């Protein structure tokens, strides 16, 4: 929900993490899509925080996207 604090939201956080070469965690509740956030990287690691929801298909699709499939 970084977008509530700044228009660039998680994109800006991702750029800062990349500049510092540190790991960034991204929530399924982020205000920006994971592909766009990871596109800001420079090889630094990322992880996805998954909150299980009733829609197991949507959850599985999010995991596949995080895996890059």
PDB file of N, CA and C in Angstrom:
ATOM      1  N   UNK A   1       0.802  -1.200   0.000  1.00  0.00           N
ATOM      2  CA  UNK A   1       0.000   0.000   0.000  1.00  0.00           C
ATOM      3  C   UNK A   1       0.846   1.266   0.000  1.00  0.00           C
ATOM      4  N   UNK A   2       2.063   1.184  -0.538  1.00  0.00           N
ATOM      5  CA  UNK A   2       2.960   2.344  -0.579  1.00  0.00           C
ATOM      6  C   UNK A   2       2.365   3.490  -1.389  1.00  0.00           C
ATOM      7  N   UNK A   3       1.475   3.150  -2.331  1.00  0.00           N
ATOM      8  CA  UNK A   3       0.848   4.169  -3.158  1.00  0.00           C
ATOM      9  C   UNK A   3      -0.003   5.148  -2.370  1.00  0.00           C
ATOM     10  N   UNK A   4      -0.369   4.790  -1.157  1.00  0.00           N
ATOM     11  CA  UNK A   4      -1.117   5.719  -0.313  1.00  0.00           C
ATOM     12  C   UNK A   4      -0.218   6.845   0.199  1.00  0.00           C
ATOM     13  N   UNK A   5       1.086   6.593   0.242  1.00  0.00           N
ATOM     14  CA  UNK A   5       2.034   7.584   0.754  1.00  0.00           C
ATOM     15  C   UNK A   5       2.716   8.380  -0.357  1.00  0.00           C
ATOM     16  N   UNK A   6       2.825   7.784  -1.557  1.00  0.00           N
ATOM     17  CA  UNK A   6       3.533   8.443  -2.655  1.00  0.00           C
ATOM     18  C   UNK A   6       3.002   7.914  -3.981  1.00  0.00           C
ATOM     19  N   UNK A   7       2.867   8.764  -4.995  1.00  0.00           N
ATOM     20  CA  UNK A   7       2.321   8.310  -6.279  1.00  0.00           C
ATOM     21  C   UNK A   7       3.098   7.161  -6.936  1.00  0.00           C
ATOM     22  N   UNK A   8       4.413   7.115  -6.744  1.00  0.00           N
ATOM     23  CA  UNK A   8       5.216   6.035  -7.341  1.00  0.00           C
ATOM     24  C   UNK A   8       5.119   4.739  -6.536  1.00  0.00           C
ATOM     25  N   UNK A   9       4.620   4.838  -5.320  1.00  0.00           N
ATOM     26  CA  UNK A   9       4.397   3.659  -4.490  1.00  0.00           C
ATOM     27  C   UNK A   9       5.538   2.669  -4.466  1.00  0.00           C
ATOM     28  N   UNK A  10       5.205   1.412  -4.705  1.00  0.00           N
ATOM     29  CA  UNK A  10       6.190   0.329  -4.637  1.00  0.00           C
ATOM     30  C   UNK A  10       7.267   0.439  -5.711  1.00  0.00           C
ATOM     31  N   UNK A  11       6.991   1.171  -6.790  1.00  0.00           N
ATOM     32  CA  UNK A  11       8.020   1.356  -7.821  1.00  0.00           C
ATOM     33  C   UNK A  11       9.218   2.118  -7.248  1.00  0.00           C
ATOM     34  N   UNK A  12       8.934   3.178  -6.487  1.00  0.00           N
ATOM     35  CA  UNK A  12      10.005   3.953  -5.864  1.00  0.00           C
ATOM     36  C   UNK A  12      10.739   3.126  -4.813  1.00  0.00           C
ATOM     37  N   UNK A  13      10.001   2.351  -4.044  1.00  0.00           N
ATOM     38  CA  UNK A  13      10.623   1.485  -3.037  1.00  0.00           C
ATOM     39  C   UNK A  13      11.521   0.464  -3.717  1.00  0.00           C
ATOM     40  N   UNK A  14      11.061  -0.073  -4.841  1.00  0.00           N
ATOM     41  CA  UNK A  14      11.849  -1.052  -5.584  1.00  0.00           C
ATOM     42  C   UNK A  14      13.142  -0.431  -6.120  1.00  0.00           C
ATOM     43  N   UNK A  15      13.044   0.780  -6.636  1.00  0.00           N
ATOM     44  CA  UNK A  15      14.258   1.463  -7.121  1.00  0.00           C
ATOM     45  C   UNK A  15      15.247   1.691  -5.986  1.00  0.00           C
ATOM     46  N   UNK A  16      14.741   2.081  -4.816  1.00  0.00           N
ATOM     47  CA  UNK A  16      15.619   2.300  -3.664  1.00  0.00           C
ATOM     48  C   UNK A  16      16.258   0.995  -3.211  1.00  0.00           C
ATOM     49  N   UNK A  17      15.494  -0.087  -3.187  1.00  0.00           N
ATOM     50  CA  UNK A  17      16.045  -1.396  -2.810  1.00  0.00           C
ATOM     51  C   UNK A  17      17.114  -1.829  -3.805  1.00  0.00           C
ATOM     52  N   UNK A  18      16.861  -1.585  -5.088  1.00  0.00           N
ATOM     53  CA  UNK A  18      17.836  -1.944  -6.119  1.00  0.00           C
ATOM     54  C   UNK A  18      19.124  -1.133  -5.957  1.00  0.00           C
ATOM     55  N   UNK A  19      18.977   0.153  -5.691  1.00  0.00           N
ATOM     56  CA  UNK A  19      20.151   1.017  -5.520  1.00  0.00           C
ATOM     57  C   UNK A  19      21.004   0.564  -4.333  1.00  0.00           C
ATOM     58  N   UNK A  20      20.347   0.101  -3.268  1.00  0.00           N
ATOM     59  CA  UNK A  20      21.059  -0.357  -2.069  1.00  0.00           C
ATOM     60  C   UNK A  20      21.414  -1.846  -2.143  1.00  0.00           C
ATOM     61  N   UNK A  21      20.985  -2.505  -3.230  1.00  0.00           N
ATOM     62  CA  UNK A  21      21.214  -3.937  -3.425  1.00  0.00           C
ATOM     63  C   UNK A  21      20.715  -4.756  -2.235  1.00  0.00           C
ATOM     64  N   UNK A  22      19.475  -4.459  -1.820  1.00  0.00           N
ATOM     65  CA  UNK A  22      18.868  -5.206  -0.719  1.00  0.00           C
ATOM     66  C   UNK A  22      17.601  -5.909  -1.201  1.00  0.00           C
ATOM     67  N   UNK A  23      17.183  -6.886  -0.458  1.00  0.00           N
ATOM     68  CA  UNK A  23      15.986  -7.655  -0.756  1.00  0.00           C
ATOM     69  C   UNK A  23      14.733  -6.807  -0.529  1.00  0.00           C
ATOM     70  N   UNK A  24      13.750  -6.992  -1.389  1.00  0.00           N
ATOM     71  CA  UNK A  24      12.473  -6.306  -1.207  1.00  0.00           C
ATOM     72  C   UNK A  24      11.358  -7.329  -1.171  1.00  0.00           C
ATOM     73  N   UNK A  25      10.464  -7.173  -0.215  1.00  0.00           N
ATOM     74  CA  UNK A  25       9.276  -8.006  -0.138  1.00  0.00           C
ATOM     75  C   UNK A  25       8.089  -7.252  -0.707  1.00  0.00           C
ATOM     76  N   UNK A  26       7.264  -7.952  -1.472  1.00  0.00           N
ATOM     77  CA  UNK A  26       6.093  -7.337  -2.082  1.00  0.00           C
ATOM     78  C   UNK A  26       4.853  -8.105  -1.653  1.00  0.00           C
ATOM     79  N   UNK A  27       3.849  -7.392  -1.229  1.00  0.00           N
ATOM     80  CA  UNK A  27       2.600  -7.995  -0.773  1.00  0.00           C
ATOM     81  C   UNK A  27       1.619  -8.143  -1.932  1.00  0.00           C
ATOM     82  N   UNK A  28       0.728  -9.097  -1.814  1.00  0.00           N
ATOM     83  CA  UNK A  28      -0.342  -9.221  -2.807  1.00  0.00           C
ATOM     84  C   UNK A  28      -1.267  -8.010  -2.740  1.00  0.00           C
ATOM     85  N   UNK A  29      -1.195  -7.236  -1.680  1.00  0.00           N
ATOM     86  CA  UNK A  29      -2.017  -6.047  -1.530  1.00  0.00           C
ATOM     87  C   UNK A  29      -1.289  -4.774  -1.968  1.00  0.00           C
ATOM     88  N   UNK A  30      -0.197  -4.918  -2.710  1.00  0.00           N
ATOM     89  CA  UNK A  30       0.555  -3.766  -3.205  1.00  0.00           C
ATOM     90  C   UNK A  30      -0.320  -2.932  -4.141  1.00  0.00           C
ATOM     91  N   UNK A  31       0.015  -1.659  -4.256  1.00  0.00           N
ATOM     92  CA  UNK A  31      -0.734  -0.766  -5.143  1.00  0.00           C
ATOM     93  C   UNK A  31      -0.211  -0.799  -6.571  1.00  0.00           C
ATOM     94  N   UNK A  32       0.880  -1.510  -6.809  1.00  0.00           N
ATOM     95  CA  UNK A  32       1.452  -1.681  -8.145  1.00  0.00           C
ATOM     96  C   UNK A  32       1.634  -3.161  -8.419  1.00  0.00           C
ATOM     97  N   UNK A  33       1.551  -3.536  -9.687  1.00  0.00           N
ATOM     98  CA  UNK A  33       1.707  -4.929 -10.082  1.00  0.00           C
ATOM     99  C   UNK A  33       3.133  -5.424  -9.887  1.00  0.00           C
ATOM    100  N   UNK A  34       3.264  -6.707  -9.577  1.00  0.00           N
ATOM    101  CA  UNK A  34       4.593  -7.248  -9.274  1.00  0.00           C
ATOM    102  C   UNK A  34       5.537  -7.183 -10.461  1.00  0.00           C
ATOM    103  N   UNK A  35       5.030  -7.334 -11.687  1.00  0.00           N
ATOM    104  CA  UNK A  35       5.915  -7.267 -12.854  1.00  0.00           C
ATOM    105  C   UNK A  35       6.553  -5.884 -12.981  1.00  0.00           C
ATOM    106  N   UNK A  36       5.765  -4.841 -12.763  1.00  0.00           N
ATOM    107  CA  UNK A  36       6.297  -3.481 -12.834  1.00  0.00           C
ATOM    108  C   UNK A  36       7.277  -3.176 -11.727  1.00  0.00           C
ATOM    109  N   UNK A  37       7.005  -3.707 -10.545  1.00  0.00           N
ATOM    110  CA  UNK A  37       7.896  -3.493  -9.401  1.00  0.00           C
ATOM    111  C   UNK A  37       9.232  -4.182  -9.654  1.00  0.00           C
ATOM    112  N   UNK A  38       9.181  -5.421 -10.078  1.00  0.00           N
ATOM    113  CA  UNK A  38      10.418  -6.174 -10.316  1.00  0.00           C
ATOM    114  C   UNK A  38      11.205  -5.607 -11.498  1.00  0.00           C
ATOM    115  N   UNK A  39      10.511  -4.979 -12.434  1.00  0.00           N
ATOM    116  CA  UNK A  39      11.199  -4.355 -13.572  1.00  0.00           C
ATOM    117  C   UNK A  39      12.130  -3.226 -13.123  1.00  0.00           C
ATOM    118  N   UNK A  40      11.926  -2.697 -11.923  1.00  0.00           N
ATOM    119  CA  UNK A  40      12.777  -1.631 -11.389  1.00  0.00           C
ATOM    120  C   UNK A  40      14.064  -2.175 -10.781  1.00  0.00           C
ATOM    121  N   UNK A  41      14.206  -3.494 -10.723  1.00  0.00           N
ATOM    122  CA  UNK A  41      15.349  -4.107 -10.036  1.00  0.00           C
ATOM    123  C   UNK A  41      16.628  -4.015 -10.855  1.00  0.00           C
ATOM    124  N   UNK A  42      17.709  -4.326 -10.190  1.00  0.00           N
ATOM    125  CA  UNK A  42      19.004  -4.425 -10.863  1.00  0.00           C
ATOM    126  C   UNK A  42      19.696  -5.712 -10.421  1.00  0.00           C
ATOM    127  N   UNK A  43      18.898  -6.757 -10.264  1.00  0.00           N
ATOM    128  CA  UNK A  43      19.450  -8.042  -9.848  1.00  0.00           C
ATOM    129  C   UNK A  43      19.313  -8.329  -8.369  1.00  0.00           C
ATOM    130  N   UNK A  44      18.810  -7.357  -7.598  1.00  0.00           N
ATOM    131  CA  UNK A  44      18.614  -7.602  -6.170  1.00  0.00           C
ATOM    132  C   UNK A  44      17.452  -8.584  -5.981  1.00  0.00           C
ATOM    133  N   UNK A  45      17.456  -9.328  -4.888  1.00  0.00           N
ATOM    134  CA  UNK A  45      16.409 -10.335  -4.692  1.00  0.00           C
ATOM    135  C   UNK A  45      15.063  -9.737  -4.267  1.00  0.00           C
ATOM    136  N   UNK A  46      14.019 -10.451  -4.611  1.00  0.00           N
ATOM    137  CA  UNK A  46      12.650 -10.091  -4.247  1.00  0.00           C
ATOM    138  C   UNK A  46      11.964 -11.317  -3.675  1.00  0.00           C
ATOM    139  N   UNK A  47      10.974 -11.082  -2.833  1.00  0.00           N
ATOM    140  CA  UNK A  47      10.119 -12.180  -2.410  1.00  0.00           C
ATOM    141  C   UNK A  47       8.687 -11.673  -2.399  1.00  0.00           C
ATOM    142  N   UNK A  48       7.767 -12.591  -2.502  1.00  0.00           N
ATOM    143  CA  UNK A  48       6.347 -12.253  -2.558  1.00  0.00           C
ATOM    144  C   UNK A  48       5.666 -12.739  -1.299  1.00  0.00           C
ATOM    145  N   UNK A  49       4.977 -11.839  -0.619  1.00  0.00           N
ATOM    146  CA  UNK A  49       4.184 -12.200   0.557  1.00  0.00           C
ATOM    147  C   UNK A  49       2.789 -12.560   0.060  1.00  0.00           C
ATOM    148  N   UNK A  50       2.417 -13.802   0.241  1.00  0.00           N
ATOM    149  CA  UNK A  50       1.119 -14.290  -0.226  1.00  0.00           C
ATOM    150  C   UNK A  50       0.169 -14.438   0.964  1.00  0.00           C
ATOM    151  N   UNK A  51      -0.968 -13.804   0.873  1.00  0.00           N
ATOM    152  CA  UNK A  51      -2.031 -14.004   1.856  1.00  0.00           C
ATOM    153  C   UNK A  51      -3.059 -14.913   1.196  1.00  0.00           C
ATOM    154  N   UNK A  52      -3.297 -16.047   1.806  1.00  0.00           N
ATOM    155  CA  UNK A  52      -4.241 -16.993   1.231  1.00  0.00           C
ATOM    156  C   UNK A  52      -5.648 -16.410   1.278  1.00  0.00           C
ATOM    157  N   UNK A  53      -6.333 -16.530   0.149  1.00  0.00           N
ATOM    158  CA  UNK A  53      -7.710 -16.071   0.052  1.00  0.00           C
ATOM    159  C   UNK A  53      -8.586 -17.246  -0.354  1.00  0.00           C
ATOM    160  N   UNK A  54      -9.881 -17.065  -0.305  1.00  0.00           N
ATOM    161  CA  UNK A  54     -10.793 -18.157  -0.640  1.00  0.00           C
ATOM    162  C   UNK A  54     -10.643 -18.609  -2.090  1.00  0.00           C
ATOM    163  N   UNK A  55     -10.336 -17.667  -2.981  1.00  0.00           N
ATOM    164  CA  UNK A  55     -10.204 -17.989  -4.402  1.00  0.00           C
ATOM    165  C   UNK A  55      -8.829 -18.611  -4.649  1.00  0.00           C
ATOM    166  N   UNK A  56      -8.776 -19.913  -4.584  1.00  0.00           N
ATOM    167  CA  UNK A  56      -7.505 -20.627  -4.701  1.00  0.00           C
ATOM    168  C   UNK A  56      -6.900 -20.512  -6.099  1.00  0.00           C
ATOM    169  N   UNK A  57      -7.733 -20.362  -7.126  1.00  0.00           N
ATOM    170  CA  UNK A  57      -7.234 -20.176  -8.489  1.00  0.00           C
ATOM    171  C   UNK A  57      -6.505 -18.838  -8.598  1.00  0.00           C
ATOM    172  N   UNK A  58      -7.079 -17.782  -8.042  1.00  0.00           N
ATOM    173  CA  UNK A  58      -6.433 -16.467  -8.056  1.00  0.00           C
ATOM    174  C   UNK A  58      -5.122 -16.514  -7.291  1.00  0.00           C
ATOM    175  N   UNK A  59      -5.116 -17.229  -6.179  1.00  0.00           N
ATOM    176  CA  UNK A  59      -3.903 -17.366  -5.371  1.00  0.00           C
ATOM    177  C   UNK A  59      -2.822 -18.095  -6.178  1.00  0.00           C
ATOM    178  N   UNK A  60      -3.194 -19.184  -6.832  1.00  0.00           N
ATOM    179  CA  UNK A  60      -2.242 -19.952  -7.646  1.00  0.00           C
ATOM    180  C   UNK A  60      -1.717 -19.103  -8.797  1.00  0.00           C
ATOM    181  N   UNK A  61      -2.573 -18.297  -9.403  1.00  0.00           N
ATOM    182  CA  UNK A  61      -2.134 -17.425 -10.500  1.00  0.00           C
ATOM    183  C   UNK A  61      -1.131 -16.383 -10.021  1.00  0.00           C
ATOM    184  N   UNK A  62      -1.337 -15.847  -8.834  1.00  0.00           N
ATOM    185  CA  UNK A  62      -0.386 -14.884  -8.271  1.00  0.00           C
ATOM    186  C   UNK A  62       0.964 -15.546  -8.033  1.00  0.00           C
ATOM    187  N   UNK A  63       0.960 -16.753  -7.524  1.00  0.00           N
ATOM    188  CA  UNK A  63       2.205 -17.492  -7.299  1.00  0.00           C
ATOM    189  C   UNK A  63       2.924 -17.745  -8.621  1.00  0.00           C
ATOM    190  N   UNK A  64       2.186 -18.129  -9.653  1.00  0.00           N
ATOM    191  CA  UNK A  64       2.793 -18.364 -10.973  1.00  0.00           C
ATOM    192  C   UNK A  64       3.396 -17.074 -11.522  1.00  0.00           C
ATOM    193  N   UNK A  65       2.693 -15.951 -11.350  1.00  0.00           N
ATOM    194  CA  UNK A  65       3.240 -14.671 -11.807  1.00  0.00           C
ATOM    195  C   UNK A  65       4.526 -14.351 -11.063  1.00  0.00           C
ATOM    196  N   UNK A  66       4.537 -14.595  -9.761  1.00  0.00           N
ATOM    197  CA  UNK A  66       5.738 -14.318  -8.960  1.00  0.00           C
ATOM    198  C   UNK A  66       6.899 -15.207  -9.390  1.00  0.00           C
ATOM    199  N   UNK A  67       6.592 -16.402  -9.828  1.00  0.00           N
ATOM    200  CA  UNK A  67       7.624 -17.317 -10.319  1.00  0.00           C
ATOM    201  C   UNK A  67       8.072 -16.977 -11.738  1.00  0.00           C
ATOM    202  N   UNK A  68       7.353 -16.060 -12.384  1.00  0.00           N
ATOM    203  CA  UNK A  68       7.710 -15.655 -13.731  1.00  0.00           C
ATOM    204  C   UNK A  68       7.188 -16.580 -14.810  1.00  0.00           C
ATOM    205  N   UNK A  69       6.101 -17.283 -14.538  1.00  0.00           N
ATOM    206  CA  UNK A  69       5.551 -18.238 -15.520  1.00  0.00           C
ATOM    207  C   UNK A  69       4.359 -17.650 -16.235  1.00  0.00           C
TER     208      UNK A  69
END
